[in-house]
mmCIF file of C-alpha atoms and ligand atoms in Angstrom:
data_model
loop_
_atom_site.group_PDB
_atom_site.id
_atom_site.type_symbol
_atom_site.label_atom_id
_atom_site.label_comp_id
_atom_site.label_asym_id
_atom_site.label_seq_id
_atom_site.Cartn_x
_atom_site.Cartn_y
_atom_site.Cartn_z
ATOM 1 C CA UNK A 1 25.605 -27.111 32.214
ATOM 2 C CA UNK A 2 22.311 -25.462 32.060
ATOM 3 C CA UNK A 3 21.652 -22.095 30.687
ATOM 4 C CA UNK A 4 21.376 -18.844 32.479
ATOM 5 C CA UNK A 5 18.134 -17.543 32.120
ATOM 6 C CA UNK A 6 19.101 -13.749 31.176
ATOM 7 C CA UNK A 7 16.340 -10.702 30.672
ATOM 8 C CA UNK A 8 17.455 -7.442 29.045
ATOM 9 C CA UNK A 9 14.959 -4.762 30.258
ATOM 10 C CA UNK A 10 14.607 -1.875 28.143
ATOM 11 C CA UNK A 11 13.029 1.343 29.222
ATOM 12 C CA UNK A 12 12.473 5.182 27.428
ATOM 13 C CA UNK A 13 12.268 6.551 31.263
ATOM 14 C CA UNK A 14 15.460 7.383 33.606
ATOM 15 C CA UNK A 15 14.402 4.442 35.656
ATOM 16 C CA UNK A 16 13.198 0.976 34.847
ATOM 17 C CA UNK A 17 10.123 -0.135 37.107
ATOM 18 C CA UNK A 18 11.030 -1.957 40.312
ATOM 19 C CA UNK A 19 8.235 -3.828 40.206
ATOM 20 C CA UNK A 20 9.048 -5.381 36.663
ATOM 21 C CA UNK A 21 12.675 -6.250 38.336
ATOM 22 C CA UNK A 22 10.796 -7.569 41.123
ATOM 23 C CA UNK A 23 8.274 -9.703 39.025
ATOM 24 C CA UNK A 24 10.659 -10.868 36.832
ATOM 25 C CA UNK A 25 13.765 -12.385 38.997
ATOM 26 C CA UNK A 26 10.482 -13.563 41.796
ATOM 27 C CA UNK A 27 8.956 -15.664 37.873
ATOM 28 C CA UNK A 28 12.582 -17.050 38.051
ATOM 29 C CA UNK A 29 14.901 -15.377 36.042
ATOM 30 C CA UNK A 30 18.545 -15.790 36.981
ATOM 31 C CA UNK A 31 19.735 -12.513 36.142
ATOM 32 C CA UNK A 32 17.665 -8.715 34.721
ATOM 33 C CA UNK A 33 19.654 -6.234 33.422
ATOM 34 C CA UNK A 34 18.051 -2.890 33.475
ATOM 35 C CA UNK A 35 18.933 -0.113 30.470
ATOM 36 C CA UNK A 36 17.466 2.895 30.644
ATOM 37 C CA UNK A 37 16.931 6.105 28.428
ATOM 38 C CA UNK A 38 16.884 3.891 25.525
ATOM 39 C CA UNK A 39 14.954 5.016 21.963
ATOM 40 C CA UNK A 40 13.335 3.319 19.299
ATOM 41 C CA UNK A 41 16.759 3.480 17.664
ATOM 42 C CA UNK A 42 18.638 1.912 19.735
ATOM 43 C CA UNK A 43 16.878 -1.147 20.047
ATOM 44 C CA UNK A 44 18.075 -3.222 17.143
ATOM 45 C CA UNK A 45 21.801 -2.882 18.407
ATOM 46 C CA UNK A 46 21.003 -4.043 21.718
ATOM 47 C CA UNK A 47 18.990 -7.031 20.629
ATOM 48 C CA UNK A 48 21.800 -8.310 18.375
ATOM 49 C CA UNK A 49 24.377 -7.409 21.030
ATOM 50 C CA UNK A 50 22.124 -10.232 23.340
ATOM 51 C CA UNK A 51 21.643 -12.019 20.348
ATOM 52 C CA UNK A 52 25.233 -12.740 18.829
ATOM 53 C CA UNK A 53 27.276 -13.296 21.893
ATOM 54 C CA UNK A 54 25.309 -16.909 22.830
ATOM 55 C CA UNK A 55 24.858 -20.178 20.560
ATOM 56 C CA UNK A 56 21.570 -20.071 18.706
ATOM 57 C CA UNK A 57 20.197 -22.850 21.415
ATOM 58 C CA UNK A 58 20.407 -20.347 24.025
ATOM 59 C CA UNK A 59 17.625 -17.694 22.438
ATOM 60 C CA UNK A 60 15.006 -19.356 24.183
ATOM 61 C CA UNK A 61 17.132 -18.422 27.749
ATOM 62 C CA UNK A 62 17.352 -14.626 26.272
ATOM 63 C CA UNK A 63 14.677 -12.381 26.549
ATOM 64 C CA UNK A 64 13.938 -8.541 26.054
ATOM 65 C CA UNK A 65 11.599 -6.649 28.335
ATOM 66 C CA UNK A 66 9.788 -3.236 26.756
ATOM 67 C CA UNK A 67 8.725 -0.918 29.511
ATOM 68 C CA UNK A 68 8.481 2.528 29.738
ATOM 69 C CA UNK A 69 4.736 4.523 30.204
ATOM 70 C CA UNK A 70 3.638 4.804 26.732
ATOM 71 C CA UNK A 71 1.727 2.121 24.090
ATOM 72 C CA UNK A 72 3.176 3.543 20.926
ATOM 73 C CA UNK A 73 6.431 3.820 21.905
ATOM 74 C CA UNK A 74 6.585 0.127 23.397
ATOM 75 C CA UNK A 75 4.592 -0.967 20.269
ATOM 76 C CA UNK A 76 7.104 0.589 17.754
ATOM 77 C CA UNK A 77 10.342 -1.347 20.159
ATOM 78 C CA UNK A 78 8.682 -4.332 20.211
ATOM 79 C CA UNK A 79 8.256 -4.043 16.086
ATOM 80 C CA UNK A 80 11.694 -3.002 15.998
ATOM 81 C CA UNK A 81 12.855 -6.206 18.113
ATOM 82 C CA UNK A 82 11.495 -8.701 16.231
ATOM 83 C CA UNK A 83 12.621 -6.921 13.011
ATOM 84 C CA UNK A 84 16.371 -6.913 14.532
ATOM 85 C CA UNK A 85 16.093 -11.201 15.100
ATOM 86 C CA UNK A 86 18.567 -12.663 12.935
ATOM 87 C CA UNK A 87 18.073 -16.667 12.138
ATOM 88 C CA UNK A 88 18.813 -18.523 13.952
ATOM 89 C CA UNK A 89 19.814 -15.921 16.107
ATOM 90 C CA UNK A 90 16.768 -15.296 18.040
ATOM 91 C CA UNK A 91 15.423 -14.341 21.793
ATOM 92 C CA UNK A 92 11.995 -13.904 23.198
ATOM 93 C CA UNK A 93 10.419 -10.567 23.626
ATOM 94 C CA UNK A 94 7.516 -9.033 26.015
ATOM 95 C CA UNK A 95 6.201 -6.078 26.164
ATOM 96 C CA UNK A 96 4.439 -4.505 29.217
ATOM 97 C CA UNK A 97 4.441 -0.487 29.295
ATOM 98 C CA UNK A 98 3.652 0.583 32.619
ATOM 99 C CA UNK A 99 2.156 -2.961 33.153
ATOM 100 C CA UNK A 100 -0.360 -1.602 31.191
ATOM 101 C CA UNK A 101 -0.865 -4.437 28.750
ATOM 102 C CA UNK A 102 -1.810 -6.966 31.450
ATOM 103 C CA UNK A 103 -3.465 -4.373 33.315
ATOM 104 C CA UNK A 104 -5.681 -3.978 30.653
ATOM 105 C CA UNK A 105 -5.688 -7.287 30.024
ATOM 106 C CA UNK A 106 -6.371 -8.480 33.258
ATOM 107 C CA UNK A 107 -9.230 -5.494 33.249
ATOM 108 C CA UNK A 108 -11.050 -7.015 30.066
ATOM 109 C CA UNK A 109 -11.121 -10.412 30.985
ATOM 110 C CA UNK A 110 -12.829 -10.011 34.661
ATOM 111 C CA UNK A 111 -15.481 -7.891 32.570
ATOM 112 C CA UNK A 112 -15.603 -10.549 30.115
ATOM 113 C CA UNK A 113 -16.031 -13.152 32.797
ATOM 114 C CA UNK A 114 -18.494 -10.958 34.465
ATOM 115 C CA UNK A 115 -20.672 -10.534 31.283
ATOM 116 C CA UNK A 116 -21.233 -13.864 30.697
ATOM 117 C CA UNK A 117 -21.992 -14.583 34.245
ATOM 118 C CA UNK A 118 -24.275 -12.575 35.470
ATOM 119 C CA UNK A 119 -25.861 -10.966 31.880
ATOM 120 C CA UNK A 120 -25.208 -13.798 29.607
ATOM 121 C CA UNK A 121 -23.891 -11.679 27.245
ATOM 122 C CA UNK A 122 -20.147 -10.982 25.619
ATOM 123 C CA UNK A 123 -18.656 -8.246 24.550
ATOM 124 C CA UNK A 124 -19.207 -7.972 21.272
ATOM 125 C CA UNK A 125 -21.858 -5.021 20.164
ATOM 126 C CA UNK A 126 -21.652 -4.063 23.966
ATOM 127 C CA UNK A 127 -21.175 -0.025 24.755
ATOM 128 C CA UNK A 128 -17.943 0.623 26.334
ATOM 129 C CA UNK A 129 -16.726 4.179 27.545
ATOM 130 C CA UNK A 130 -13.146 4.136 28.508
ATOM 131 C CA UNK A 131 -11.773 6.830 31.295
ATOM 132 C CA UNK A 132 -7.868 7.636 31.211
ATOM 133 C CA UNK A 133 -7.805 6.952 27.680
ATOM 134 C CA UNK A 134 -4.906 9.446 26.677
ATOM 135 C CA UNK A 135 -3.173 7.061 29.341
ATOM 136 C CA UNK A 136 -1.122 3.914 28.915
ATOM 137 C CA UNK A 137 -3.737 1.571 30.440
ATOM 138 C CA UNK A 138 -6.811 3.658 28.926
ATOM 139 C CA UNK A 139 -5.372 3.037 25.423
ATOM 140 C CA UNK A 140 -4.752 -1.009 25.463
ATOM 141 C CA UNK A 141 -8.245 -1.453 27.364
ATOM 142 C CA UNK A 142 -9.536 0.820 24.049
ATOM 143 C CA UNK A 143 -7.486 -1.855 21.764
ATOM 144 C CA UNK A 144 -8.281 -5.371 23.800
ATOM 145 C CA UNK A 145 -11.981 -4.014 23.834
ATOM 146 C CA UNK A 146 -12.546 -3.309 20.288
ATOM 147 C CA UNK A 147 -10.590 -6.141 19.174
ATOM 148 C CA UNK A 148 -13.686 -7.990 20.784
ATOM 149 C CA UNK A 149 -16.151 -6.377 18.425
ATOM 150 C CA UNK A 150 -17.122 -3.979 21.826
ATOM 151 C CA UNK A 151 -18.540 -0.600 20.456
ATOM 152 C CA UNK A 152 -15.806 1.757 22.120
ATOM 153 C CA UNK A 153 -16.161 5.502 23.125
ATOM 154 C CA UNK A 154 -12.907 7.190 24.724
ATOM 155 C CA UNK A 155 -14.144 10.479 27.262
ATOM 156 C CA UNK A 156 -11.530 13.017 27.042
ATOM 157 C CA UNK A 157 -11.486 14.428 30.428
ATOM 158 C CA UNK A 158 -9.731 17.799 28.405
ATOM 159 C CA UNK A 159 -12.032 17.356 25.659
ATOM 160 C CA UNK A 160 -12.464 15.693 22.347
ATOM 161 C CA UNK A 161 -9.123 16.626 20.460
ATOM 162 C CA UNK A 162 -6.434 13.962 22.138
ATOM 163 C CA UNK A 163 -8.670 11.013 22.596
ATOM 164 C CA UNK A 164 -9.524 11.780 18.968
ATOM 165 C CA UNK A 165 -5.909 11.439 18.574
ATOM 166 C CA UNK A 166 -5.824 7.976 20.697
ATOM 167 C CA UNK A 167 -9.100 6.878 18.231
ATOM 168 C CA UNK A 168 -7.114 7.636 15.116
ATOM 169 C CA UNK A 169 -4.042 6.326 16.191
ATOM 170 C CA UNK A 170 -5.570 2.761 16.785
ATOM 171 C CA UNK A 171 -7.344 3.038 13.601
ATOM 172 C CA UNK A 172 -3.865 3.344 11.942
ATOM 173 C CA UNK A 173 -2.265 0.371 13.947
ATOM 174 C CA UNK A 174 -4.955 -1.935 14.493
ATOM 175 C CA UNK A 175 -7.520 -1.423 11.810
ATOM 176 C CA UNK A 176 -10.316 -0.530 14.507
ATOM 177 C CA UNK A 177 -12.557 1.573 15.265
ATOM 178 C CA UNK A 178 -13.365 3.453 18.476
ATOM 179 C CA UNK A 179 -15.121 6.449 18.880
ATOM 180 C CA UNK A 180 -14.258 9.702 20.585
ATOM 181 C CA UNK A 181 -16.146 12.116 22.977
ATOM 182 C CA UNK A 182 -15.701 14.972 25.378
ATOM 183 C CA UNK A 183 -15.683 14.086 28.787
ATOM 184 C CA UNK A 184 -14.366 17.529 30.344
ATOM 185 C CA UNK A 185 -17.725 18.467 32.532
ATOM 186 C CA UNK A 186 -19.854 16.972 34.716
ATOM 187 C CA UNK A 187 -22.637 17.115 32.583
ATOM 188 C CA UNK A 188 -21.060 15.737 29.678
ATOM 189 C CA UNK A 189 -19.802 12.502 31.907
ATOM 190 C CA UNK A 190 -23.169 11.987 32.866
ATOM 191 C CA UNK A 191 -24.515 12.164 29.051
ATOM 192 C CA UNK A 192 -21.814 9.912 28.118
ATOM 193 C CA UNK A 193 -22.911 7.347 31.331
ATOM 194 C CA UNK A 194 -26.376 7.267 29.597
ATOM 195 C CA UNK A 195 -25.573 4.945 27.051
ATOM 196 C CA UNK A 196 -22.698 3.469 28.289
ATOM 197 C CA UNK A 197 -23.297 -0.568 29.229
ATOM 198 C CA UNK A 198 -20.153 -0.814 30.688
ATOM 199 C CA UNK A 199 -17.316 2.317 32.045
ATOM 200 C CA UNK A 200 -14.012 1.093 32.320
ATOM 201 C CA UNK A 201 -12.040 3.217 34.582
ATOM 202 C CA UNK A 202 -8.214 3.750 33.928
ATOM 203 C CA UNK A 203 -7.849 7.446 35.107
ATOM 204 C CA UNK A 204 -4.922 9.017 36.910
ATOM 205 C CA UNK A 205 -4.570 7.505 40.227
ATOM 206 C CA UNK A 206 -6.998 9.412 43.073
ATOM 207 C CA UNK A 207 -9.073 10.125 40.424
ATOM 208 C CA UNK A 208 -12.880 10.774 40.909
ATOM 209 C CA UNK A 209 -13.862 10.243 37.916
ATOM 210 C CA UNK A 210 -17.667 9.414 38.340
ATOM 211 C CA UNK A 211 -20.060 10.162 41.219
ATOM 212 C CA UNK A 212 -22.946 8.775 42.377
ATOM 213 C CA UNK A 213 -25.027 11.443 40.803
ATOM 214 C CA UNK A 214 -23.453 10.449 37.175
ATOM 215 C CA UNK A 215 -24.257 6.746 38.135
ATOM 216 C CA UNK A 216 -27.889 7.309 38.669
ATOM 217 C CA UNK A 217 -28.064 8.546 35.246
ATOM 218 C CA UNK A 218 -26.504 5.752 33.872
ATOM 219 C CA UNK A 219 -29.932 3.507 33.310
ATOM 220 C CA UNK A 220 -28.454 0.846 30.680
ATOM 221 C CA UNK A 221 -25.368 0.397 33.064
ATOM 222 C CA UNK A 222 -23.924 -3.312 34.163
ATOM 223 C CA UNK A 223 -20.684 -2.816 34.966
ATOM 224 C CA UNK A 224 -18.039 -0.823 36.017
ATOM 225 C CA UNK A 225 -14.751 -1.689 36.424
ATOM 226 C CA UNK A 226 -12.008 0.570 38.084
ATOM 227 C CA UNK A 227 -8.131 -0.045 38.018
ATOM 228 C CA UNK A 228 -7.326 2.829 40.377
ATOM 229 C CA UNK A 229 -6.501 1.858 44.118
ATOM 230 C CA UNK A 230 -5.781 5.232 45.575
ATOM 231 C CA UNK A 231 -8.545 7.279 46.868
ATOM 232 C CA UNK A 232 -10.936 8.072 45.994
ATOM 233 C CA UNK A 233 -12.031 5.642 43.407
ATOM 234 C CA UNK A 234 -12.462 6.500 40.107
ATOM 235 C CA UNK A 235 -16.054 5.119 40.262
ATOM 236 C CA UNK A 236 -18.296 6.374 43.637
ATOM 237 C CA UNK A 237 -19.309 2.876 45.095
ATOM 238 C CA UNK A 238 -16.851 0.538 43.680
ATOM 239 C CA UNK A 239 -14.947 -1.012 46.689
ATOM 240 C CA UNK A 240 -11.166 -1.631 46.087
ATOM 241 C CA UNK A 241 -12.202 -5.021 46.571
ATOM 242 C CA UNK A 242 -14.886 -5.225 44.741
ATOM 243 C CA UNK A 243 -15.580 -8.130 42.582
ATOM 244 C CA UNK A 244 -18.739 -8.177 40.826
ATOM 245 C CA UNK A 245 -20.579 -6.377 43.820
ATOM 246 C CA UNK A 246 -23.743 -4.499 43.559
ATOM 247 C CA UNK A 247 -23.539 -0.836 43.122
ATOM 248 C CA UNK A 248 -25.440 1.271 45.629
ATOM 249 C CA UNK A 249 -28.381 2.806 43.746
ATOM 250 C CA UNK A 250 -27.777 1.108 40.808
ATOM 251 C CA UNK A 251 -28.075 -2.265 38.846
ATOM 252 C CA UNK A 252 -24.964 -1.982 37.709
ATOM 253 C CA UNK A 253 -22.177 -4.434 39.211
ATOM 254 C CA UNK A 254 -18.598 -3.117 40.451
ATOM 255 C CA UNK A 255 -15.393 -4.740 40.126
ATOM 256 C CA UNK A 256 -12.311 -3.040 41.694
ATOM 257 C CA UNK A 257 -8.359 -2.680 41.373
ATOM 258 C CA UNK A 258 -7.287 -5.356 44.090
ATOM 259 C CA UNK A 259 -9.853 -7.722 42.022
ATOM 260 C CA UNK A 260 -8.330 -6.840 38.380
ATOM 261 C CA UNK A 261 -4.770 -6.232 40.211
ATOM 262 C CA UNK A 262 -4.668 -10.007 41.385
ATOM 263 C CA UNK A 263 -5.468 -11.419 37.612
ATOM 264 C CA UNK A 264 -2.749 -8.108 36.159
ATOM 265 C CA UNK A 265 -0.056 -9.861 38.857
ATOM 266 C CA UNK A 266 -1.335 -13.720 37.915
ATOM 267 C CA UNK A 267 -0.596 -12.546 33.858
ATOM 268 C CA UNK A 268 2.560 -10.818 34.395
ATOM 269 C CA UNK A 269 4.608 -12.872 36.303
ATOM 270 C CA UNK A 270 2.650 -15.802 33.717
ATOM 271 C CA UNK A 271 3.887 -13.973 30.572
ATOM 272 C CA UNK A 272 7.299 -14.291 32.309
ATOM 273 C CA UNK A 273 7.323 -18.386 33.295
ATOM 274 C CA UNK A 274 6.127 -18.842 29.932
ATOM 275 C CA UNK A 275 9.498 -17.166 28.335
ATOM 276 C CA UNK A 276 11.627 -19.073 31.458
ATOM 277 C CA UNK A 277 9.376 -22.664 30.736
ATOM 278 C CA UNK A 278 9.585 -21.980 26.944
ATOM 279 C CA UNK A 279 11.691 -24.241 24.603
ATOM 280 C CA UNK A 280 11.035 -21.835 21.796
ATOM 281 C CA UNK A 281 11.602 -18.142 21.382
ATOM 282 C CA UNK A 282 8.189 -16.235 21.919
ATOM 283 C CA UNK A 283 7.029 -12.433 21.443
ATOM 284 C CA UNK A 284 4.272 -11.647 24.012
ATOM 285 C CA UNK A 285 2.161 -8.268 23.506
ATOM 286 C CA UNK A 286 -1.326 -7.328 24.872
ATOM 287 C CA UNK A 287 -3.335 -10.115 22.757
ATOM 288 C CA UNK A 288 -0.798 -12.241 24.510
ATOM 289 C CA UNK A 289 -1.622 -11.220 27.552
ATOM 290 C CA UNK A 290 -5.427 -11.031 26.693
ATOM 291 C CA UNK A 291 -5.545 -14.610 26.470
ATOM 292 C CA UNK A 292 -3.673 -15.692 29.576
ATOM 293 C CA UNK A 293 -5.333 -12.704 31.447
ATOM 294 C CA UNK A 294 -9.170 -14.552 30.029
ATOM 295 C CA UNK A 295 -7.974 -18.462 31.407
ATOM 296 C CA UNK A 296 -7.183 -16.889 34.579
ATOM 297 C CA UNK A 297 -10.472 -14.750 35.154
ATOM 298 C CA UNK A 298 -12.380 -18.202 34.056
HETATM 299 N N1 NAP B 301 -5.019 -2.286 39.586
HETATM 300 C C1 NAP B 301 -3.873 -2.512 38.944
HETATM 301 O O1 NAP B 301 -3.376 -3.644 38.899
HETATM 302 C C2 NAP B 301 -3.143 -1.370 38.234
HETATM 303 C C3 NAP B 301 -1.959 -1.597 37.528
HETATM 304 C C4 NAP B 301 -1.362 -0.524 36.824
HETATM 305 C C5 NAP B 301 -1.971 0.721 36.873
HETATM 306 N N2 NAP B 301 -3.101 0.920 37.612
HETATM 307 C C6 NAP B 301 -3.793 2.206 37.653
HETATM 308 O O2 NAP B 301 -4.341 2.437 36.353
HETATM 309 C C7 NAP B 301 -4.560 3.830 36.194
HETATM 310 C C8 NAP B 301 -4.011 4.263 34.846
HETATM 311 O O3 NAP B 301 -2.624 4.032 34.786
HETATM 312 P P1 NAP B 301 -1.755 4.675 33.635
HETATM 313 O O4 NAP B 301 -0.376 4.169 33.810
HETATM 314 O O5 NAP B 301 -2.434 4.475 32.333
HETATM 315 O O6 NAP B 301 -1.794 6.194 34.076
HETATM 316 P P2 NAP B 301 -1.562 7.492 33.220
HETATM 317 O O7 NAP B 301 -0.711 7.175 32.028
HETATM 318 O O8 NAP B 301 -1.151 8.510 34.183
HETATM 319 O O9 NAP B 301 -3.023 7.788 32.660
HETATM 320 C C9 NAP B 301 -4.025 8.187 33.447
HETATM 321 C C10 NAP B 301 -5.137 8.748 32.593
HETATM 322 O O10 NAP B 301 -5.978 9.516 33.435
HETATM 323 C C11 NAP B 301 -6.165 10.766 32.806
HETATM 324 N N3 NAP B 301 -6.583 11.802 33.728
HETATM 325 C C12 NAP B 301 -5.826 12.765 34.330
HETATM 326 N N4 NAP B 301 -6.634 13.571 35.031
HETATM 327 C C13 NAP B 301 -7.901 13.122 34.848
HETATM 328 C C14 NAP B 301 -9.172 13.551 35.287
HETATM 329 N N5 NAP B 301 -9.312 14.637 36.057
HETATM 330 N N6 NAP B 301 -10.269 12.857 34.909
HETATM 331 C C15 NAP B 301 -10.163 11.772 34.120
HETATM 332 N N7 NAP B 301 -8.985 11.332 33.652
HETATM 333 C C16 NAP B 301 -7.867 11.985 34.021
HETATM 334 C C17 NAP B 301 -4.848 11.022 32.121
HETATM 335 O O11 NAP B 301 -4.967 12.106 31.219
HETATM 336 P P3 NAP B 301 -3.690 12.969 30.763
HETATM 337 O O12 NAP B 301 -3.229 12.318 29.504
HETATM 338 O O13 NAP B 301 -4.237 14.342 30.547
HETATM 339 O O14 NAP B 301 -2.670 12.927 31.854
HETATM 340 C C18 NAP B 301 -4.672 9.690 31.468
HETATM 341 O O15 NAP B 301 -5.533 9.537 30.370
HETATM 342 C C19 NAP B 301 -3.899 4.528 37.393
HETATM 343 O O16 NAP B 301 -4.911 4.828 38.332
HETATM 344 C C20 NAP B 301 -2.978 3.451 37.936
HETATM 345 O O17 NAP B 301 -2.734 3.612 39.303
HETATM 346 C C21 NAP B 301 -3.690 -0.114 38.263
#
């Protein structure tokens, strides 16, 4: 008799995200179980709940989902979920905030691609502001980016203080370094577009984040990348379906959400096959998705 593929999805919010559900029974799973409200706290006890009540050849068929809208949180249940594993008790584990982590992902690696293609360059030493980086997506773009050696600035769209908070808290997690800067006027975007090689755009949905103005000024640009569909864009010029087109009165390129959204979708519902196709237990994060995000961009 084969196994039931079972995923456990575990959620902070009220609600757990339809489209997870959606992605994850559509990647094949035979049966999601949504639990919401849960806390950091709470997670061991529901892991070895999953964990106990099938033979240790069945972990590979059992897998946790962390969603919920916010990186630290989902970072500290994933940590928490591995720590709870008891040999050779086991399950697999992925964790996808918000989709952020193969939004981001999926972000990074069509700039990556885009790099080498057209500036035969990586991004390692490259200047990258982040927008929307008190946000979910903002923050793993930060992570994925500097990971890569990229030289990092978050704009604060309220000022310095939180993204200062975002910059230290990745210093404390990840060991790396990423500046912080006030983005909260006009005039300070545009000083911040001046040195910025590439601007990647995860700000609140309908979001105007920079105009054309701003992108005038921005003389070392070659790319920006927006992961906001609803308008206006976050970037003047960059089409929703942009994908690595010129920018009007620039010589920067633009890549847009439907462009970064079908390599985010391609990842996700990946991340999940690999758990289903996956004769071992696995624990997928961001770097996880990173890499599957970068052989789909190729
Ligand atoms: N294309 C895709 O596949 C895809 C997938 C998922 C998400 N998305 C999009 O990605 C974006 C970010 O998602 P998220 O979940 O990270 O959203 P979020 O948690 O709401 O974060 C949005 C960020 O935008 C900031 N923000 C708010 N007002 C702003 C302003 N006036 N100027 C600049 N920034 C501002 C927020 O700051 P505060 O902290 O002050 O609120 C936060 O840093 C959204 O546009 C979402 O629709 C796209």
């Amino acid at each position: 008799l084969a196994r039931k593929n079972i995923l456990h999805m575990l959620t902070p919010l009220r609600h757990m995200s339809p489209f997870d559900v959606n992605m994850a029974l559509d990647a094949g799973y035979d049966a999601v179980v949504p639990y919401t409200g849960v806390e950091t706290g709470d997670v061991a006890g529901l892991v070895q709940d999953a964990i106990f009540s099938r033979p240790p050849d069945a972990g590979p068929r059992t897998g946790i989902f962390i969603a919920g809208k916010d990186a630290g949180t989902a970072l500290d249940m994933f940590k928490a979920a591995k720590k709870a594993l008891v040999k050779p008790f086991e399950l697999s584990i992925f964790a996808d905030p918000a989709g952020s982590f193969t939004t981001a992902a999926a972000m990074v690696a069509k700039v990556e691609k885009a790099l080498s293609a057209k500036f035969d360059r990586s991004l390692k030493d490259t200047s990258v502001t982040i927008f929307g980086a008190t946000g979910v997506v903002g923050y793993c773009t930060a992570v994925i980016a500097a990971g890569e050696g990229a030289r990092v600035t978050l704009s604060g769209h309220d000022g310095v203080r939180r993204v200062q908070g975002v910059a230290d808290d990745i210093a404390k997690r990840f060991d790396l370094r990423v500046e912080a800067a006030d983005g909260s006027s006009k005039a300070a975007i545009e000083k911040l577009a001046e040195s910025a090689q590439l601007m990647l755009c995860a700000a609140r949905a309908g979001m105007r984040v920079i105009d054309a103005d701003g992108l005038r000024k921005a003389g070392s640009l070659l790319i920006a990348a927006d992961v906001n569909a609803v308008p206006p864009s976050g970037v003047e010029g960059v089409a929703v379906d942009a994908d690595c087109v010129p920018i009007e009165g620039t010589k920067a390129l633009g890549i847009g959400p439907l462009a970064i959204g079908n390599v985010k979708y391609k990842t996700e519902f990946g991340l999940f096959r690999k758990m289903i196709d996956s004769d071992a237990t696995l624990a997928l994060d961001f770097r996880d998705a990173f890499a599957l995000a970068r052989d789909i961009a190729k």
